[in-house]
């Protein structure tokens, strides 16, 4: 004969079992739902304005540019032909967000080591101080090879203009800032047609994890 | 019998003497450890604001750009220079564990002497580094003698 206490206990255990079964069911359904999402994954968005010309849609792309990298080589839109690339804006003497961006970009660089069609383009926004020789030393010390990661300098206004109008990134001089410049910490993901397919906060590890996943997705989609 | 009693008496006396000698010492130590904790915790907060962007929150540095603070022979040999560069910055070649670094570091002139001492206490006691607390008085006299003030 069971006393009341034991009976309550048995009822409780039964309830708990029921709860566990419910949870298991919920879990299975959620997993199935997520799996189906993965299968019907939407392609990455295409940023910027678009125009319809006849039957074709014309998307926003990066305007023509010509800069010089750490090896004094000319870097233009042609350099990234048939390549996916990640772009950002920084300067070597910056001690606020740039070192964090470079730490994160180094993660992108290492994660894409086995992907010959993925490159990185870092523009200095302080070309007067960041000369080719200085960028060469900087890249070298960071451990970056110039065929995969270009550190470019050029005419200051051209860099600011391409940042704002092509990459939708902020970059300008501001004497009131501690280091003399304001710029966003954004990383931009460009596809093989030089269209922006993603914008990420280069100072946040989770955002950069997402970028690395999106690079792999973009490579799959563009094959 | 008599000699064993004598031995117990002597041993007890020694024990009492040791305990007596240790008690005030322990109190000093605990006061010291509270001070140490205060310096360390505040130093950690300041490190995250002023230093970790480049030297990383785990003190590992970045490539050959920003030197590591973990097991850094430069730090072990040059406390005074480290204290000076935290506040006044540094330019030129710097050798750490056999690697040459050459990225100019801007100073943080706004830091007080106490804040410099706290940062120094933090970096000299983290990531396997072991050192005494860097007293504000010590930091203050070193800072007064920095060459690049």
Coordinates of C-alpha atoms in Angstrom, one line a residue:
Chain A
X1 CA 0.0 0.0 0.0
X2 CA 1.5 3.3 -1.0
X3 CA 1.1 6.3 1.2
X4 CA 0.0 9.7 -0.2
X5 CA 3.5 11.0 -0.3
X6 CA 4.7 8.3 -2.6
X7 CA 1.6 8.7 -4.8
X8 CA 2.3 12.4 -5.3
X9 CA 5.8 11.5 -6.2
X10 CA 4.7 9.0 -8.8
X11 CA 2.3 11.6 -10.3
X12 CA 5.2 14.1 -10.4
X13 CA 7.5 11.6 -12.1
X14 CA 4.8 10.8 -14.7
X15 CA 4.3 14.5 -15.4
X16 CA 8.0 14.9 -15.8
X17 CA 8.1 12.0 -18.3
X18 CA 5.2 13.6 -20.3
X19 CA 7.2 16.9 -20.3
X20 CA 10.3 15.2 -21.5
X21 CA 8.4 13.5 -24.4
X22 CA 6.9 16.9 -25.3
X23 CA 10.3 18.4 -25.3
X24 CA 11.8 15.7 -27.5
X25 CA 8.9 16.2 -29.9
X26 CA 9.5 20.0 -30.0
X27 CA 13.2 19.5 -30.5
X28 CA 12.7 17.1 -33.4
X29 CA 10.3 19.5 -35.1
X30 CA 12.6 22.5 -34.6
X31 CA 15.5 20.6 -36.1
X32 CA 13.4 19.5 -39.1
X33 CA 12.3 23.1 -39.6
X34 CA 15.9 24.4 -39.4
X35 CA 17.1 21.7 -41.8
X36 CA 14.4 22.6 -44.3
X37 CA 15.5 26.3 -44.0
X38 CA 19.0 25.3 -44.7
X39 CA 18.0 23.6 -47.9
X40 CA 16.0 26.5 -49.2
X41 CA 18.7 29.0 -48.2
X42 CA 18.1 32.4 -49.8
X43 CA 21.1 33.8 -51.7
X44 CA 23.0 36.6 -50.1
X45 CA 21.4 40.1 -50.6
X46 CA 22.7 42.5 -53.2
X47 CA 23.3 45.9 -51.7
X48 CA 22.7 49.3 -53.3
X49 CA 20.4 50.8 -55.9
X50 CA 19.4 48.8 -59.0
X51 CA 18.1 49.8 -62.4
X52 CA 16.2 47.8 -64.9
X53 CA 17.6 48.2 -68.4
X54 CA 15.4 46.4 -70.9
X55 CA 15.1 42.9 -69.5
X56 CA 18.3 43.1 -67.4
X57 CA 18.7 44.4 -63.8
X58 CA 21.8 46.5 -63.4
X59 CA 23.2 46.4 -59.8
X60 CA 25.4 48.8 -57.9
X61 CA 29.1 47.8 -58.4
X62 CA 32.4 49.2 -57.3
X63 CA 33.5 52.2 -59.4
X64 CA 36.8 52.0 -61.4
X65 CA 39.8 52.5 -59.1
X66 CA 43.6 52.5 -59.3
X67 CA 45.7 52.2 -56.1
X68 CA 49.2 51.0 -55.3
X69 CA 49.8 48.1 -52.9
X70 CA 52.6 47.2 -50.4
X71 CA 54.7 45.9 -53.3
X72 CA 54.3 49.0 -55.4
X73 CA 52.1 47.0 -57.7
X74 CA 49.1 48.7 -59.3
X75 CA 45.8 47.4 -57.9
X76 CA 42.6 48.0 -59.9
X77 CA 39.2 46.4 -60.4
X78 CA 41.0 44.0 -62.8
X79 CA 43.1 42.6 -59.8
X80 CA 39.9 41.1 -58.4
X81 CA 38.6 39.8 -61.7
X82 CA 36.9 36.4 -61.0
X83 CA 37.7 36.8 -57.3
X84 CA 35.5 37.3 -54.3
X85 CA 37.1 39.9 -52.0
X86 CA 36.7 41.5 -48.6
X87 CA 37.4 45.3 -48.3
X88 CA 38.0 47.5 -45.4
X89 CA 39.4 51.0 -44.4
X90 CA 42.0 51.6 -41.8
X91 CA 45.4 53.3 -41.0
X92 CA 48.5 51.9 -39.4
X93 CA 48.9 54.5 -36.6
X94 CA 45.4 54.0 -35.4
X95 CA 45.0 52.5 -32.0
X96 CA 41.3 52.5 -31.5
X97 CA 39.4 50.1 -33.7
X98 CA 42.0 49.3 -36.4
X99 CA 44.1 46.8 -34.4
X100 CA 40.9 44.9 -33.6
X101 CA 39.9 45.0 -37.2
X102 CA 43.3 43.7 -38.3
X103 CA 43.1 40.9 -35.7
X104 CA 39.7 39.9 -37.1
X105 CA 40.8 40.3 -40.8
X106 CA 43.8 38.1 -40.0
X107 CA 41.1 35.5 -39.0
X108 CA 39.5 35.9 -42.4
X109 CA 42.9 35.6 -44.1
X110 CA 43.7 32.4 -42.3
X111 CA 40.2 31.0 -42.8
X112 CA 40.4 31.5 -46.6
X113 CA 44.0 30.2 -46.9
X114 CA 42.9 27.3 -49.1
X115 CA 40.6 29.4 -51.3
X116 CA 42.6 30.8 -54.2
X117 CA 39.6 32.9 -55.4
X118 CA 39.2 34.9 -52.2
X119 CA 41.3 38.1 -51.6
X120 CA 41.4 41.0 -49.2
X121 CA 41.7 44.7 -50.0
X122 CA 42.7 47.0 -47.1
X123 CA 42.7 50.7 -47.9
X124 CA 44.7 53.2 -45.8
X125 CA 42.7 56.4 -45.1
X126 CA 46.0 58.2 -44.1
X127 CA 48.0 57.9 -47.3
X128 CA 50.4 60.8 -46.3
X129 CA 51.7 58.8 -43.4
X130 CA 51.1 55.2 -44.7
X131 CA 53.6 55.1 -47.5
X132 CA 54.2 52.0 -49.6
X133 CA 57.3 51.2 -47.6
X134 CA 55.3 51.5 -44.3
X135 CA 52.5 49.3 -45.6
X136 CA 55.0 46.8 -46.8
X137 CA 56.5 46.5 -43.3
X138 CA 53.0 46.5 -41.7
X139 CA 51.7 43.7 -43.9
X140 CA 54.9 41.7 -43.5
X141 CA 54.8 42.0 -39.7
X142 CA 51.2 41.0 -39.7
X143 CA 52.2 37.9 -41.7
X144 CA 50.1 38.7 -44.8
X145 CA 51.2 37.8 -48.3
X146 CA 50.7 40.4 -51.0
X147 CA 49.1 38.1 -53.5
X148 CA 46.2 37.5 -51.2
X149 CA 46.0 40.6 -49.1
X150 CA 46.6 43.9 -50.7
X151 CA 47.3 47.0 -48.5
X152 CA 46.7 49.9 -50.8
X153 CA 47.5 53.6 -50.7
X154 CA 46.7 56.3 -53.2
X155 CA 45.2 59.8 -53.7
X156 CA 43.5 60.7 -50.4
X157 CA 40.3 62.0 -52.0
X158 CA 39.9 59.0 -54.3
X159 CA 40.1 56.7 -51.3
X160 CA 37.5 58.7 -49.4
X161 CA 35.3 58.9 -52.4
X162 CA 35.4 55.2 -53.2
X163 CA 34.8 54.4 -49.5
X164 CA 31.7 56.5 -49.4
X165 CA 30.1 56.1 -52.8
X166 CA 31.2 52.6 -53.8
X167 CA 31.5 50.7 -50.5
X168 CA 29.0 52.8 -48.4
X169 CA 31.7 53.0 -45.7
X170 CA 32.6 56.1 -43.7
X171 CA 36.1 57.4 -44.0
X172 CA 37.3 61.0 -43.5
X173 CA 39.7 63.2 -41.7
X174 CA 38.5 64.7 -38.4
X175 CA 41.0 66.7 -36.3
X176 CA 38.7 66.4 -33.3
X177 CA 39.2 62.7 -33.1
X178 CA 42.0 61.4 -30.9
X179 CA 43.8 59.9 -33.9
X180 CA 42.6 62.4 -36.5
X181 CA 40.3 60.3 -38.6
X182 CA 36.8 58.9 -38.5
X183 CA 36.0 55.7 -40.3
X184 CA 33.7 52.7 -39.9
X185 CA 35.0 49.4 -38.8
X186 CA 33.0 47.7 -41.6
X187 CA 34.1 44.7 -43.7
X188 CA 32.5 44.5 -47.1
X189 CA 32.0 41.3 -49.0
X190 CA 32.2 41.7 -52.8
X191 CA 31.2 39.0 -55.3
X192 CA 32.9 38.2 -58.6
X193 CA 30.9 41.0 -60.3
X194 CA 32.1 43.5 -57.7
X195 CA 28.6 43.8 -56.1
X196 CA 28.4 44.2 -52.3
X197 CA 26.9 41.1 -50.9
X198 CA 27.4 41.7 -47.2
X199 CA 28.4 44.3 -44.6
X200 CA 29.9 43.2 -41.2
X201 CA 31.3 44.9 -38.1
X202 CA 35.0 44.1 -38.3
X203 CA 35.4 44.7 -34.6
X204 CA 33.0 42.0 -33.6
X205 CA 34.1 38.3 -33.6
X206 CA 30.5 37.0 -34.2
X207 CA 30.0 39.3 -37.2
X208 CA 33.3 38.1 -38.7
X209 CA 32.2 34.5 -38.0
X210 CA 29.2 35.2 -40.1
X211 CA 31.4 36.8 -42.8
X212 CA 33.5 33.6 -43.0
X213 CA 30.3 31.5 -43.4
X214 CA 29.0 33.9 -46.1
X215 CA 32.3 33.7 -48.0
X216 CA 31.8 29.9 -48.3
X217 CA 28.1 30.4 -49.3
X218 CA 29.0 32.9 -51.9
X219 CA 31.7 30.6 -53.4
X220 CA 29.1 27.8 -53.6
X221 CA 26.5 30.1 -55.2
X222 CA 29.0 31.5 -57.8
X223 CA 30.3 28.2 -59.0
Chain B
X1 CA 60.3 10.0 31.5
X2 CA 61.6 13.4 32.6
X3 CA 63.5 14.0 29.4
X4 CA 60.4 13.2 27.2
X5 CA 58.4 15.8 29.3
X6 CA 61.1 18.2 28.7
X7 CA 61.1 17.5 25.0
X8 CA 57.3 18.0 24.8
X9 CA 57.7 21.3 26.7
X10 CA 60.4 22.5 24.3
X11 CA 58.4 21.5 21.2
X12 CA 55.3 23.2 22.5
X13 CA 57.2 26.4 23.1
X14 CA 58.7 26.3 19.7
X15 CA 55.2 25.8 18.2
X16 CA 53.7 28.7 20.3
X17 CA 56.6 30.9 19.2
X18 CA 56.1 30.0 15.5
X19 CA 52.4 30.7 15.7
X20 CA 53.0 34.0 17.6
X21 CA 55.5 35.0 15.0
X22 CA 53.2 34.2 12.1
X23 CA 49.9 35.9 13.2
X24 CA 50.9 39.5 12.8
X25 CA 52.7 38.6 9.6
X26 CA 49.5 37.0 8.2
X27 CA 47.5 40.2 9.0
X28 CA 50.1 42.3 7.0
X29 CA 49.8 39.9 4.2
X30 CA 46.0 40.0 4.0
X31 CA 46.1 43.8 4.1
X32 CA 48.6 43.6 1.3
X33 CA 46.5 41.2 -0.7
X34 CA 43.4 43.5 -0.5
X35 CA 45.6 46.3 -1.9
X36 CA 46.9 43.9 -4.5
X37 CA 43.4 42.9 -5.5
X38 CA 42.3 46.6 -5.8
X39 CA 45.3 47.4 -8.0
X40 CA 44.8 44.3 -10.1
X41 CA 41.1 44.7 -10.7
X42 CA 41.4 48.3 -11.7
X43 CA 44.5 47.6 -13.7
X44 CA 42.5 45.0 -15.7
X45 CA 39.8 47.5 -16.5
X46 CA 42.3 50.1 -17.6
X47 CA 44.2 47.5 -19.7
X48 CA 41.0 46.7 -21.6
X49 CA 40.5 50.4 -22.3
X50 CA 44.0 51.5 -23.2
X51 CA 46.1 48.5 -24.2
X52 CA 44.1 45.4 -25.3
X53 CA 43.2 46.7 -28.7
X54 CA 46.8 46.1 -29.8
X55 CA 48.3 43.8 -27.2
X56 CA 45.1 41.7 -27.1
X57 CA 43.1 40.8 -24.0
X58 CA 45.3 37.7 -23.5
X59 CA 48.5 39.7 -23.8
X60 CA 49.6 37.7 -26.9
X61 CA 50.2 40.7 -29.1
X62 CA 49.7 40.6 -32.9
X63 CA 52.2 39.1 -35.3
X64 CA 55.4 41.1 -35.4
X65 CA 53.4 44.3 -35.1
X66 CA 52.5 44.5 -31.5
X67 CA 54.7 42.7 -29.0
X68 CA 53.4 40.1 -26.6
X69 CA 53.3 40.8 -22.8
X70 CA 53.2 37.1 -22.0
X71 CA 56.6 35.9 -20.9
X72 CA 58.2 39.0 -22.3
X73 CA 61.9 39.2 -21.5
X74 CA 61.8 42.9 -22.3
X75 CA 59.2 43.4 -19.5
X76 CA 61.1 41.3 -17.0
X77 CA 64.3 43.3 -17.5
X78 CA 62.9 46.8 -17.9
X79 CA 60.2 47.7 -15.4
X80 CA 61.1 51.4 -15.4
X81 CA 61.0 51.6 -19.2
X82 CA 57.7 49.8 -19.3
X83 CA 56.2 52.2 -16.8
X84 CA 57.5 55.2 -18.8
X85 CA 56.1 53.9 -22.1
X86 CA 52.7 53.2 -20.7
X87 CA 52.3 57.0 -20.1
X88 CA 54.7 58.6 -22.6
X89 CA 54.7 56.1 -25.5
X90 CA 57.7 54.8 -27.4
X91 CA 59.3 54.8 -30.8
X92 CA 62.0 52.8 -32.6
X93 CA 63.1 49.2 -32.4
X94 CA 62.2 47.1 -29.5
X95 CA 63.4 43.5 -29.0
X96 CA 61.1 41.0 -27.3
X97 CA 62.0 37.3 -27.0
X98 CA 64.4 37.6 -29.9
X99 CA 61.9 39.3 -32.3
X100 CA 62.3 43.0 -33.4
X101 CA 59.2 45.1 -33.2
X102 CA 59.1 48.6 -34.7
X103 CA 55.5 50.0 -34.5
X104 CA 55.5 53.4 -32.7
X105 CA 53.3 53.3 -29.6
X106 CA 51.5 56.5 -28.7
X107 CA 51.5 57.5 -25.1
X108 CA 48.5 57.9 -22.8
X109 CA 49.5 61.2 -21.1
X110 CA 46.1 61.4 -19.4
X111 CA 46.8 58.4 -17.1
X112 CA 47.5 59.3 -13.5
X113 CA 50.4 57.8 -11.6
X114 CA 48.1 55.5 -9.7
X115 CA 46.5 54.3 -13.0
X116 CA 50.0 53.5 -14.4
X117 CA 50.8 51.6 -11.3
X118 CA 47.6 49.6 -11.6
X119 CA 48.1 48.8 -15.2
X120 CA 51.7 47.7 -14.4
X121 CA 50.5 45.6 -11.5
X122 CA 48.0 43.9 -13.8
X123 CA 50.3 43.1 -16.7
X124 CA 53.1 42.0 -14.4
X125 CA 50.8 39.5 -12.7
X126 CA 48.8 38.1 -15.6
X127 CA 49.2 35.4 -18.2
X128 CA 51.8 33.6 -16.0
X129 CA 53.8 36.7 -15.1
X130 CA 54.5 36.9 -11.4
X131 CA 55.7 40.1 -9.7
X132 CA 55.0 42.2 -6.6
X133 CA 52.4 44.9 -6.7
X134 CA 53.8 48.0 -8.4
X135 CA 53.3 50.7 -5.7
X136 CA 52.0 54.1 -6.7
X137 CA 55.1 55.6 -5.0
X138 CA 57.4 53.5 -7.1
X139 CA 55.5 54.4 -10.4
X140 CA 55.6 58.0 -9.4
X141 CA 59.3 58.2 -8.9
X142 CA 60.0 56.3 -12.1
X143 CA 57.6 58.5 -14.1
X144 CA 59.4 61.6 -12.7
X145 CA 62.6 60.4 -14.2
X146 CA 61.3 59.2 -17.7
X147 CA 63.6 60.4 -20.5
X148 CA 60.8 61.3 -23.0
X149 CA 58.4 63.2 -20.8

